[in-house]
Amino acid sequence: MSWKPRPNHPYAHAPRVPEGAAIPLDELVPGEGRFEIEIGPGRGGFLFERAASRPDARLVGLEIRLKWAALVDERLQKRGLGARARVFNADAREALGRLGPDASVAVVYLHFPDPWWKKRHEKRLVAGAPLLDGIARLLVDGGELFAQTDVEERAQQYEALFAAHPALEPAGDAPGSPWLAENPYGARSPREHRAILDGLPVHRLRFRRRPRAAEAPFG
Ligand SMILES: C[S@@+](CC[C@H](N)C(=O)[O-])C[C@H]1O[C@@H](n2cnc3c(N)ncnc32)[C@H](O)[C@@H]1O
């Protein structure tokens, strides 16, 4: 990782995932409690609500925009949550692969991650195959990957991508299906609140990390 914010950037002070090949999550949020990762928290509302609904969890947000990483991390600290909820500036597609140890994360959240819909924006998609490999590696056996979007085409793309991963199995409302009617985490993202207010349909998917021993050896 060689990119650095220009020193005069107004949010150059945003906390960043340290450089290096194997960054222990414990280094990012020391202490006790299961880890949950939110990719692209934006304005951060979910982290505050989740910190309230799951007080035993350690929450790590990975946010590509310096401004939101800096502001949300500061607000978490001001609210007294900084010891168990942090946001780091990072491109999750790059940083997730450097976090560890394997099998240490209970839930990964992807709330409305890819709003772009134009063909030329496809290369910017966050939720792609490399990210998914990192998520599968980090999740504990039975750990959850939750994604939601108001773009139906994106939801279909995620379903196809996640379902094709050998380490993941659908964990929605009905057996064998990944679709969830509701968000079961007692916390909503800002975009989710907005979509609900605007009456937009929200497509929600949940997959679970298969037990490692049960994985197909050549899957
Ligand atoms: C549409 S916003 C959704 C924000 C929030 N998750 C919500 O639901 O309200 C997508 C967020 O993902 C962030 N993002 C986009 N690409 C990213 C990447 N590669 N790594 C980390 N964050 C990313 C954007 O900066 C933005 O904050």
Coordinates of C-alpha atoms and ligand atoms in Angstrom, one line a residue:
M1 CA 0.0 0.0 0.0
S2 CA 1.8 3.1 -1.1
W3 CA -1.0 5.6 -1.5
K4 CA -0.9 8.4 1.1
P5 CA -3.2 11.4 1.4
R6 CA -1.6 14.7 0.4
P7 CA -0.5 16.3 3.7
N8 CA -2.7 19.4 3.2
H9 CA -5.8 17.3 2.6
P10 CA -8.4 18.6 5.2
Y11 CA -8.9 15.0 6.4
A12 CA -5.4 13.7 6.1
H13 CA -5.5 12.9 9.8
A14 CA -8.1 10.1 9.2
P15 CA -7.0 6.8 10.9
R16 CA -5.7 4.4 8.3
V17 CA -5.2 0.7 8.2
P18 CA -1.5 0.3 8.9
E19 CA 0.8 -0.9 6.1
G20 CA 2.0 -4.5 6.3
A21 CA 1.0 -7.9 5.2
A22 CA -0.8 -9.2 8.3
I23 CA -2.6 -6.7 10.4
P24 CA -4.3 -8.2 13.5
L25 CA -7.8 -6.9 14.0
D26 CA -6.8 -6.7 17.7
E27 CA -4.3 -4.0 16.7
L28 CA -7.1 -1.9 15.2
V29 CA -9.6 -2.4 18.1
P30 CA -7.8 -4.0 21.1
G31 CA -9.9 -5.6 23.9
E32 CA -12.5 -8.2 24.2
G33 CA -15.5 -9.1 22.0
R34 CA -16.4 -10.5 18.7
F35 CA -15.4 -8.6 15.5
E36 CA -17.8 -7.2 13.0
I37 CA -16.7 -5.4 9.9
E38 CA -18.7 -2.8 7.9
I39 CA -17.4 -2.1 4.4
G40 CA -18.1 1.5 3.3
P41 CA -19.9 2.9 6.4
G42 CA -20.1 6.4 4.8
R43 CA -21.8 8.7 7.3
G44 CA -21.5 5.9 9.8
G45 CA -25.0 5.7 11.3
F46 CA -25.0 1.9 11.3
L47 CA -22.0 1.7 13.5
F48 CA -23.6 3.9 16.2
E49 CA -26.8 1.8 16.1
R50 CA -25.0 -1.4 16.0
A51 CA -22.8 -0.4 19.0
A52 CA -26.1 0.0 20.9
S53 CA -27.7 -3.2 19.7
R54 CA -24.6 -5.4 20.2
P55 CA -22.6 -3.9 23.0
D56 CA -20.2 -6.9 23.2
A57 CA -19.0 -6.5 19.6
R58 CA -15.9 -4.7 18.4
L59 CA -16.8 -2.9 15.2
V60 CA -14.4 -2.0 12.4
G61 CA -15.5 0.3 9.5
L62 CA -13.4 0.4 6.3
E63 CA -14.2 3.6 4.4
I64 CA -12.5 4.7 1.2
R65 CA -13.4 8.4 1.7
L66 CA -11.0 10.2 4.0
K67 CA -13.7 12.7 5.1
W68 CA -16.1 10.1 6.4
A69 CA -13.4 7.9 7.9
A70 CA -12.1 11.0 9.9
L71 CA -15.5 12.4 10.9
V72 CA -17.2 9.2 11.8
D73 CA -14.2 8.0 13.8
E74 CA -14.1 11.3 15.7
R75 CA -17.8 11.1 16.4
L76 CA -17.5 7.6 17.7
Q77 CA -14.8 8.7 20.1
K78 CA -16.9 11.7 21.2
R79 CA -19.8 9.4 22.0
G80 CA -17.6 7.3 24.1
L81 CA -17.6 4.4 21.7
G82 CA -14.0 4.7 20.4
A83 CA -12.7 1.8 22.5
R84 CA -14.9 -0.7 20.6
A85 CA -15.9 1.0 17.3
R86 CA -13.5 2.5 14.8
V87 CA -13.4 3.6 11.2
F88 CA -10.3 3.4 9.2
N89 CA -9.6 5.0 5.8
A90 CA -8.9 2.1 3.4
D91 CA -9.9 0.7 0.1
A92 CA -11.6 -2.4 1.4
R93 CA -10.7 -4.3 -1.7
E94 CA -7.0 -3.8 -0.8
A95 CA -7.1 -3.8 3.0
L96 CA -9.3 -6.7 3.8
G97 CA -6.8 -9.1 2.3
R98 CA -4.3 -7.9 4.9
L99 CA -6.4 -8.2 8.0
G100 CA -6.3 -11.3 10.2
P101 CA -6.3 -13.7 11.7
D102 CA -8.3 -16.0 9.6
A103 CA -11.6 -17.1 11.1
S104 CA -11.9 -14.1 13.5
V105 CA -14.9 -12.1 12.3
A106 CA -18.5 -12.8 13.2
V107 CA -20.3 -10.6 10.6
V108 CA -19.3 -8.6 7.5
Y109 CA -21.8 -5.9 6.4
L110 CA -22.1 -4.5 3.0
H111 CA -24.8 -1.8 3.1
F112 CA -25.7 -0.3 -0.2
P113 CA -22.1 -0.6 -1.3
D114 CA -22.3 -0.1 -5.1
P115 CA -24.7 2.6 -6.1
W116 CA -23.2 3.1 -9.5
W117 CA -25.1 1.5 -12.3
K118 CA -23.4 2.6 -15.5
K119 CA -21.4 0.1 -17.4
R120 CA -18.2 2.1 -17.0
H121 CA -18.6 2.0 -13.3
E122 CA -18.4 -1.8 -13.1
K123 CA -14.7 -1.7 -12.4
R124 CA -15.3 0.3 -9.3
L125 CA -17.6 -2.3 -7.8
V126 CA -16.6 -3.0 -4.2
A127 CA -18.3 -6.4 -3.9
G128 CA -16.2 -8.4 -6.3
A129 CA -14.5 -11.8 -6.2
P130 CA -11.3 -10.7 -4.5
L131 CA -13.2 -9.0 -1.7
L132 CA -15.3 -12.1 -1.3
D133 CA -12.3 -14.3 -0.9
G134 CA -11.0 -12.0 1.9
I135 CA -14.4 -12.1 3.6
A136 CA -14.6 -15.9 3.4
R137 CA -11.2 -16.2 5.0
L138 CA -11.9 -13.8 7.8
L139 CA -15.3 -15.1 8.8
V140 CA -15.5 -17.6 11.6
D141 CA -17.3 -20.9 10.7
G142 CA -21.0 -20.0 10.7
G143 CA -20.1 -16.3 10.4
E144 CA -22.4 -14.1 8.3
L145 CA -22.1 -11.9 5.2
F146 CA -25.0 -9.5 5.0
A147 CA -25.6 -7.3 2.0
Q148 CA -28.4 -5.0 1.1
T149 CA -29.1 -2.6 -1.8
D150 CA -32.0 -0.8 -3.4
V151 CA -30.7 -1.7 -6.9
E152 CA -32.4 -4.9 -7.9
E153 CA -29.8 -5.7 -10.5
R154 CA -27.0 -5.3 -8.0
A155 CA -28.8 -7.7 -5.6
Q156 CA -29.0 -10.3 -8.3
Q157 CA -25.3 -9.8 -9.1
Y158 CA -24.4 -10.3 -5.4
E159 CA -26.6 -13.4 -5.1
A160 CA -24.9 -15.0 -8.1
L161 CA -21.4 -14.0 -6.9
F162 CA -21.9 -15.1 -3.3
A163 CA -23.7 -18.3 -4.2
A164 CA -20.8 -19.3 -6.4
H165 CA -18.3 -19.1 -3.6
P166 CA -17.5 -22.5 -2.2
A167 CA -17.1 -21.3 1.4
L168 CA -20.6 -19.6 1.6
E169 CA -24.1 -21.0 1.9
P170 CA -27.4 -19.1 1.8
A171 CA -28.8 -18.1 5.2
G172 CA -32.0 -16.2 4.5
D173 CA -35.6 -16.6 5.7
A174 CA -36.3 -19.8 3.9
P175 CA -34.0 -22.8 3.8
G176 CA -31.7 -22.7 0.8
S177 CA -32.5 -19.1 0.0
P178 CA -30.3 -16.1 0.9
W179 CA -33.1 -13.5 0.8
L180 CA -34.2 -11.8 4.0
A181 CA -37.3 -9.6 4.3
E182 CA -35.9 -7.6 7.2
N183 CA -32.6 -6.5 8.6
P184 CA -32.1 -8.7 11.7
Y185 CA -29.2 -6.7 13.3
G186 CA -31.2 -4.1 15.2
A187 CA -29.3 -1.3 13.3
R188 CA -29.8 0.4 10.0
S189 CA -27.4 2.2 7.7
P190 CA -28.1 5.9 6.7
R191 CA -29.0 4.8 3.2
E192 CA -31.3 2.1 4.5
H193 CA -33.2 4.6 6.6
R194 CA -33.4 6.9 3.5
A195 CA -34.7 4.0 1.3
I196 CA -37.3 3.1 3.8
L197 CA -38.5 6.7 4.1
D198 CA -38.7 7.0 0.4
G199 CA -40.6 3.7 0.1
L200 CA -37.9 2.1 -2.0
P201 CA -37.7 -1.7 -1.9
V202 CA -34.6 -2.9 0.0
H203 CA -33.1 -6.2 -1.2
R204 CA -31.4 -8.1 1.6
L205 CA -29.1 -11.1 1.4
R206 CA -27.4 -13.2 4.0
F207 CA -24.9 -15.9 3.5
R208 CA -23.1 -18.0 6.1
R209 CA -19.5 -19.2 6.2
R210 CA -19.5 -23.0 5.8
P211 CA -17.7 -24.9 8.5
R212 CA -14.1 -25.3 7.3
A213 CA -14.0 -29.0 7.7
A214 CA -17.1 -29.4 5.5
E215 CA -15.7 -27.5 2.5
A216 CA -15.3 -29.3 -0.8
P217 CA -11.6 -30.1 -1.0
F218 CA -11.4 -28.9 -4.6
G219 CA -14.3 -26.5 -4.4
Ligands
LIG1 C1 -23.6 4.4 -1.3 S1 -22.6 4.7 0.0 C2 -23.4 3.8 1.3 C3 -23.0 4.2 2.7 C4 -23.5 3.4 3.8 N1 -23.0 2.0 3.8 C5 -25.0 3.4 3.9 O1 -25.6 2.3 3.6 O2 -25.6 4.4 4.2 C6 -21.2 3.6 -0.3 C7 -20.0 3.8 0.6 O3 -19.0 2.9 0.3 C8 -17.8 3.6 0.3 N2 -16.8 2.8 -0.6 C9 -16.9 2.7 -1.9 N3 -15.9 2.0 -2.4 C10 -15.2 1.5 -1.3 C11 -14.1 0.7 -1.1 N4 -13.4 0.2 -2.1 N5 -13.6 0.5 0.2 C12 -14.2 1.1 1.2 N6 -15.3 1.9 1.1 C13 -15.8 2.1 -0.1 C14 -18.1 5.0 -0.2 O4 -17.2 6.0 0.1 C15 -19.4 5.2 0.5 O5 -19.2 5.7 1.8

